[in-house]
Coordinates of C-alpha atoms in Angstrom, one line a residue:
M1376 CA 90.8 110.7 98.9
G1377 CA 93.4 111.3 96.1
V1378 CA 93.7 110.0 92.6
Q1379 CA 96.4 107.6 91.4
S1380 CA 97.4 107.5 87.8
A1381 CA 97.2 104.0 86.4
V1382 CA 100.2 104.7 84.2
G1383 CA 103.4 103.3 85.8
S1384 CA 101.3 101.4 88.4
S1385 CA 103.4 98.3 88.4
P1386 CA 107.2 98.2 88.9
K1387 CA 107.3 94.5 87.9
T1388 CA 106.3 94.7 84.2
T1389 CA 106.9 96.9 81.1
W1390 CA 105.1 95.0 78.3
R1391 CA 101.8 96.9 78.6
K1392 CA 103.5 100.2 77.9
A1393 CA 105.7 98.8 75.1
D1394 CA 105.0 99.1 71.4
R1395 CA 102.1 96.8 70.7
A1396 CA 103.8 95.6 67.6
S1397 CA 106.2 93.7 70.0
W1398 CA 103.4 92.0 71.9
T1399 CA 103.0 88.2 71.8
F1400 CA 99.8 86.5 70.9
Y1401 CA 98.9 86.0 74.6
Q1402 CA 99.6 89.6 75.5
R1403 CA 97.3 90.7 72.7
F1404 CA 94.6 88.2 73.7
I1405 CA 94.6 89.3 77.3
H1406 CA 94.4 92.9 76.2
Q1407 CA 91.5 92.3 73.7
L1408 CA 89.5 90.5 76.4
R1409 CA 89.9 93.5 78.7
I1410 CA 90.7 91.4 81.7
H1411 CA 93.6 93.4 83.2
H1412 CA 92.8 94.7 86.7
L1413 CA 92.8 98.3 85.3
S1414 CA 93.1 100.4 82.2
L1415 CA 96.3 102.4 81.8
S1416 CA 94.4 105.3 80.4
K1417 CA 92.0 105.7 83.4
E1418 CA 92.7 107.0 86.9
V1419 CA 92.3 105.0 90.1
P1420 CA 91.0 106.5 93.3
V1421 CA 93.4 106.4 96.2
H1422 CA 92.2 106.3 99.8
Q1423 CA 93.8 106.7 103.2
K1424 CA 93.6 103.7 105.5
N1425 CA 90.8 105.2 107.6
D1426 CA 88.6 106.4 104.7
P1427 CA 85.1 104.9 104.6
M1428 CA 84.9 101.6 102.8
P1429 CA 81.7 100.7 100.9
N1430 CA 79.9 97.5 101.9
L1431 CA 79.1 95.0 99.1
P1432 CA 75.8 93.3 100.2
H1433 CA 75.7 89.5 100.0
W1434 CA 72.6 89.4 98.0
R1435 CA 74.4 91.1 95.1
T1436 CA 77.2 88.6 95.0
H1437 CA 74.8 85.7 95.4
C1438 CA 72.8 87.0 92.5
W1439 CA 75.9 87.4 90.3
V1440 CA 77.1 83.8 91.0
L1441 CA 73.7 82.1 90.7
I1442 CA 72.6 83.9 87.5
H1443 CA 75.8 83.1 85.8
A1444 CA 75.9 79.5 87.1
F1445 CA 72.3 78.8 86.0
I1446 CA 72.8 80.0 82.4
P1447 CA 74.3 76.8 81.1
I1448 CA 71.9 74.7 83.3
T1449 CA 69.0 76.6 81.7
I1450 CA 70.4 76.0 78.2
Q1451 CA 70.8 72.3 78.9
Q1452 CA 67.3 72.0 80.3
A1453 CA 65.9 73.7 77.2
Y1454 CA 67.7 71.2 75.0
C1455 CA 66.3 68.3 77.0
S1456 CA 62.7 69.7 76.8
L1457 CA 63.0 70.4 73.1
F1458 CA 64.7 67.1 71.9
G1459 CA 63.5 64.7 74.7
R1460 CA 67.1 63.6 75.5
N1461 CA 70.0 64.8 77.6
L1462 CA 73.4 66.0 76.3
H1463 CA 76.1 63.6 75.6
P1464 CA 78.9 63.9 78.2
I1465 CA 81.3 65.4 75.7
A1466 CA 78.7 68.0 74.7
A1467 CA 78.1 68.7 78.4
Y1468 CA 81.8 69.2 78.9
F1469 CA 82.0 71.7 76.1
L1470 CA 78.9 73.6 77.4
Y1471 CA 80.1 73.9 81.0
S1472 CA 83.8 74.5 80.1
T1473 CA 82.8 77.3 77.8
A1474 CA 80.5 78.7 80.5
F1475 CA 83.3 78.5 83.1
K1476 CA 85.6 80.5 80.9
W1477 CA 83.0 83.0 80.0
N1478 CA 82.0 83.6 83.7
G1479 CA 85.6 84.0 84.6
I1480 CA 86.2 86.6 81.9
R1481 CA 83.1 88.5 82.9
E1482 CA 84.1 88.6 86.5
L1483 CA 87.6 89.8 85.6
Q1484 CA 86.1 92.6 83.5
I1485 CA 83.7 93.6 86.3
L1486 CA 86.5 93.6 88.9
R1487 CA 88.4 95.9 86.6
H1488 CA 85.4 98.3 86.5
L1489 CA 85.1 98.2 90.3
G1490 CA 88.8 98.9 90.7
H1491 CA 88.4 102.2 88.8
R1492 CA 85.4 103.1 90.8
Y1493 CA 86.5 102.2 94.4
G1494 CA 90.2 101.8 94.3
F1495 CA 92.5 99.3 96.0
L1496 CA 93.7 98.3 99.4
D1497 CA 97.0 99.9 100.5
G1498 CA 96.6 102.2 97.4
D1499 CA 98.1 105.1 99.3
K1500 CA 101.4 103.1 99.5
H1501 CA 101.6 100.8 96.5
A1502 CA 99.8 100.1 93.2
R1503 CA 98.6 96.6 92.3
D1504 CA 101.3 94.4 90.7
E1505 CA 101.0 93.5 87.0
I1506 CA 101.8 90.2 85.3
P1507 CA 105.6 90.0 84.9
N1508 CA 106.9 90.2 81.3
D1509 CA 108.0 86.6 81.2
S1510 CA 104.9 85.1 82.8
V1511 CA 102.0 86.3 80.5
T1512 CA 101.8 83.0 78.6
K1513 CA 102.1 81.0 81.9
V1514 CA 99.3 82.9 83.5
F1515 CA 97.1 82.6 80.4
Y1516 CA 97.5 78.8 80.4
A1517 CA 96.9 78.5 84.1
L1518 CA 93.6 80.3 83.9
F1519 CA 92.6 78.4 80.8
S1520 CA 93.5 75.1 82.5
T1521 CA 91.4 75.9 85.6
A1522 CA 88.2 76.1 83.5
T1523 CA 89.2 73.1 81.3
F1524 CA 90.2 70.6 84.0
R1525 CA 87.7 71.4 86.7
S1526 CA 84.9 71.1 84.2
M1527 CA 86.4 67.8 82.8
M1528 CA 86.8 66.4 86.3
A1529 CA 83.2 67.3 87.2
V1530 CA 81.8 65.6 84.0
M1531 CA 83.9 62.5 84.5
L1532 CA 83.0 62.0 88.1
S1533 CA 79.5 63.1 88.5
Y1534 CA 77.7 63.6 85.1
R1535 CA 74.9 61.2 84.5
R1536 CA 73.0 61.4 81.2
S1537 CA 70.0 59.9 82.9
E1538 CA 69.8 63.0 85.2
P1539 CA 68.6 66.2 83.4
P1540 CA 69.0 69.6 85.1
S1541 CA 65.4 69.3 86.4
S1542 CA 66.7 66.6 88.8
L1543 CA 68.7 69.2 90.7
S1544 CA 67.6 69.3 94.3
L1545 CA 67.3 73.0 95.4
P1546 CA 67.2 72.2 99.2
W1547 CA 70.3 70.1 98.9
L1548 CA 72.0 72.8 96.8
V1549 CA 71.4 75.4 99.5
V1550 CA 73.2 73.2 102.0
E1551 CA 75.9 72.1 99.7
I1552 CA 77.0 75.6 98.6
G1553 CA 77.9 76.4 102.2
A1554 CA 79.3 73.0 103.1
Y1555 CA 81.5 72.8 100.0
G1556 CA 83.1 76.1 100.7
I1557 CA 83.9 75.1 104.3
V1558 CA 85.1 71.6 103.5
L1559 CA 87.2 72.8 100.5
D1560 CA 88.7 75.4 102.8
F1561 CA 89.7 72.8 105.3
W1562 CA 91.8 71.0 102.7
F1563 CA 93.1 74.2 101.2
Y1564 CA 94.1 75.6 104.6
W1565 CA 96.3 72.6 105.5
Y1566 CA 97.7 72.3 102.0
H1567 CA 98.4 76.0 101.9
R1568 CA 99.9 76.2 105.4
S1569 CA 102.1 73.2 104.7
M1570 CA 103.4 74.9 101.6
H1571 CA 104.6 77.7 103.8
E1572 CA 105.9 75.7 106.7
F1573 CA 107.9 72.9 105.0
D1574 CA 110.9 73.8 102.9
G1575 CA 110.3 71.0 100.5
L1576 CA 106.9 72.5 99.6
W1577 CA 107.7 76.2 99.9
K1578 CA 109.8 76.0 96.8
Y1579 CA 106.6 75.3 94.8
H1580 CA 104.7 78.1 96.4
R1581 CA 107.4 80.8 96.5
T1582 CA 106.6 82.1 93.0
H1583 CA 103.0 82.9 94.0
H1584 CA 104.4 85.1 96.8
L1585 CA 106.6 87.2 94.5
T1586 CA 103.5 89.5 94.2
K1587 CA 102.8 91.5 97.3
H1588 CA 99.9 93.4 95.8
P1589 CA 98.2 90.8 93.6
N1590 CA 95.5 91.3 91.0
P1591 CA 93.0 88.7 89.8
L1592 CA 95.1 87.5 86.9
L1593 CA 97.8 86.5 89.4
T1594 CA 95.5 84.1 91.2
L1595 CA 97.3 81.2 89.5
Y1596 CA 100.7 82.8 89.1
A1597 CA 102.5 79.8 90.5
D1598 CA 104.7 76.8 89.8
A1599 CA 103.2 73.8 88.1
V1600 CA 103.0 71.6 91.3
Q1601 CA 100.9 74.2 93.0
E1602 CA 98.7 74.6 90.0
V1603 CA 97.8 70.9 90.0
F1604 CA 96.8 71.0 93.6
D1605 CA 94.8 74.3 93.2
I1606 CA 93.1 73.3 90.0
V1607 CA 92.3 69.6 90.7
G1608 CA 93.6 68.3 94.0
V1609 CA 91.8 70.4 96.5
P1610 CA 88.4 70.5 94.7
L1611 CA 88.6 66.7 94.3
L1612 CA 89.3 66.2 98.0
A1613 CA 86.4 68.5 98.9
Y1614 CA 84.0 66.6 96.5
G1615 CA 85.1 63.2 97.9
T1616 CA 84.7 64.4 101.5
L1617 CA 81.2 65.6 101.0
K1618 CA 80.2 62.4 99.1
L1619 CA 81.6 60.3 102.1
M1620 CA 79.6 62.5 104.4
G1621 CA 76.4 61.6 102.5
F1622 CA 75.8 64.7 100.4
P1623 CA 74.4 63.9 96.9
M1624 CA 76.9 66.3 95.2
G1625 CA 75.3 65.6 91.8
F1626 CA 76.9 67.2 88.7
Y1627 CA 74.7 70.3 88.7
E1628 CA 75.1 71.0 92.4
W1629 CA 78.9 70.6 92.1
W1630 CA 78.9 73.0 89.1
V1631 CA 77.1 75.7 91.1
C1632 CA 79.4 75.1 94.1
S1633 CA 82.5 75.4 91.9
Q1634 CA 81.2 78.8 90.6
Y1635 CA 81.0 80.1 94.1
V1636 CA 84.6 78.9 94.7
V1637 CA 86.1 80.5 91.6
F1638 CA 84.2 83.7 92.2
A1639 CA 85.9 83.9 95.7
E1640 CA 89.3 83.0 94.2
L1641 CA 89.3 85.8 91.7
F1642 CA 87.7 88.4 94.0
G1643 CA 90.1 87.4 96.8
H1644 CA 93.1 88.4 94.7
S1645 CA 91.6 91.6 93.4
G1646 CA 92.7 93.8 96.3
L1647 CA 89.5 95.9 95.8
R1648 CA 88.9 98.4 98.6
I1649 CA 85.4 97.1 99.2
Y1650 CA 84.1 95.5 102.4
A1651 CA 83.2 92.2 100.8
T1652 CA 83.1 88.5 101.9
P1653 CA 82.6 85.4 99.7
P1654 CA 78.9 84.7 99.4
S1655 CA 77.9 81.5 101.2
T1656 CA 74.7 79.9 102.5
M1657 CA 76.6 79.3 105.8
T1658 CA 77.3 82.9 106.4
W1659 CA 75.1 82.8 109.6
F1660 CA 77.4 80.0 110.9
L1661 CA 80.6 81.7 110.0
R1662 CA 79.5 84.9 111.7
L1663 CA 79.1 83.1 115.0
F1664 CA 82.9 82.7 115.0
D1665 CA 83.8 85.9 113.2
A1666 CA 85.1 83.7 110.4
E1667 CA 84.0 85.5 107.3
L1668 CA 86.8 86.1 104.9
Q1669 CA 87.4 89.7 103.8
T1670 CA 89.2 90.6 100.6
E1671 CA 91.8 92.3 102.8
D1672 CA 92.6 89.0 104.6
H1673 CA 94.2 87.3 101.6
D1674 CA 95.7 90.6 100.6
L1675 CA 97.5 90.8 103.9
H1676 CA 98.6 87.2 103.4
H1677 CA 100.6 88.4 100.4
R1678 CA 101.5 91.8 101.7
K1679 CA 102.7 91.0 105.2
G1680 CA 103.7 87.4 104.7
W1681 CA 106.5 85.4 103.0
K1682 CA 107.5 81.9 104.1
K1683 CA 106.1 82.7 107.6
S1684 CA 102.5 83.9 107.0
H1685 CA 98.9 83.9 108.2
N1686 CA 95.4 84.0 106.8
Y1687 CA 95.7 80.7 104.9
G1688 CA 92.0 80.2 104.1
K1689 CA 90.6 81.3 100.7
Q1690 CA 86.9 80.8 101.3
T1691 CA 86.6 81.5 105.0
L1692 CA 88.6 82.4 108.1
L1693 CA 87.1 79.4 110.0
W1694 CA 90.2 77.3 110.1
D1695 CA 92.5 80.3 110.7
R1696 CA 90.4 81.2 113.7
L1697 CA 90.4 77.6 115.0
F1698 CA 94.2 77.2 114.6
N1699 CA 95.1 80.8 115.6
T1700 CA 96.7 82.0 112.3
C1701 CA 94.7 85.2 111.7
H1702 CA 96.2 88.6 111.0
S1703 CA 94.6 91.8 112.2
R1704 CA 92.9 93.8 109.5
I1705 CA 94.0 97.4 108.7
E1706 CA 91.4 98.9 106.4
A1707 CA 88.5 96.4 106.5
V1708 CA 87.6 97.2 110.1
K1709 CA 84.1 97.7 111.4
G1710 CA 84.6 101.4 112.0
N1711 CA 85.5 102.0 108.3
V1712 CA 82.5 100.3 106.8
D1713 CA 80.0 102.5 104.9
Y1714 CA 76.6 100.8 104.8
T1715 CA 74.9 104.0 103.7
N1716 CA 76.5 104.0 100.3
P1717 CA 77.0 100.4 99.4
A1718 CA 79.2 99.2 96.6
V1719 CA 77.4 98.1 93.4
M1720 CA 78.5 95.1 91.4
P1721 CA 76.9 94.9 88.0
I1722 CA 75.2 91.6 87.2
F1723 CA 76.1 91.7 83.5

């Protein structure tokens, strides 16, 4: 293992090393939040392709998502118990929209910490890409819009003032967490694959593929049409499908499911050199088909693919397995996994 200096890590941007007096409001804001994938003043470990890769246990990622997802639910239940009434839908929207943004910020900060501790995939060949100079404002608004509009959609479609958080069904929630990820991935797989295979759609997805070594802030580095489908279209299709299948998908269940999804979206673009898969209550099912998604799977989608690509899923590899669009892994292979010294993801 070597050490890579973070300085000069991205050939696609210069603004982070420019005079801060020249920074825009959004550049300053992102810097103050500490949500970059790395600090320019700290070193990043560099590994060879066959170096051991620490395993990140599922129980750690489940704990992270559930604890953060249940904080606003607990606050709301405390309000109901104290005042004997539930939150108005507008108040509920502000509570959960704020929590969505806060959870995203905390995950980005922790991914930054993990990057300095464990390094990145393909780090011996190329550093992670940065936000291009002319796209900082766009990326900021895309991330802000995700938390705003997904929360708004959930409140509008599923929030019932007559149903306090105590009405949440834990048995149904366990099933819905896994089912939501698989169903959402079905819709995302075909939408994503179509964006690659049809010229009329590729023009809206091409921008996202300008990064070959993405970082979490580039999750929604895309054209406006793609952003609409990513932020609202695919989650809405997944919600509607589960409702038609007979799942309750109440507001609180959908909120928790959405936190699992956004966790995987950000982690999947992190490029962290950790053997990690998105937490799911259907892991046992996915393992039957070797269909768990590794962080490297989506990294290879960017690194090895362009218009013709592979690994289209973002929550699982189930549909890639079924339709034969998987790409062989390079570093996240069984022989490289270090179960003796597992990766540690801080809860707070």
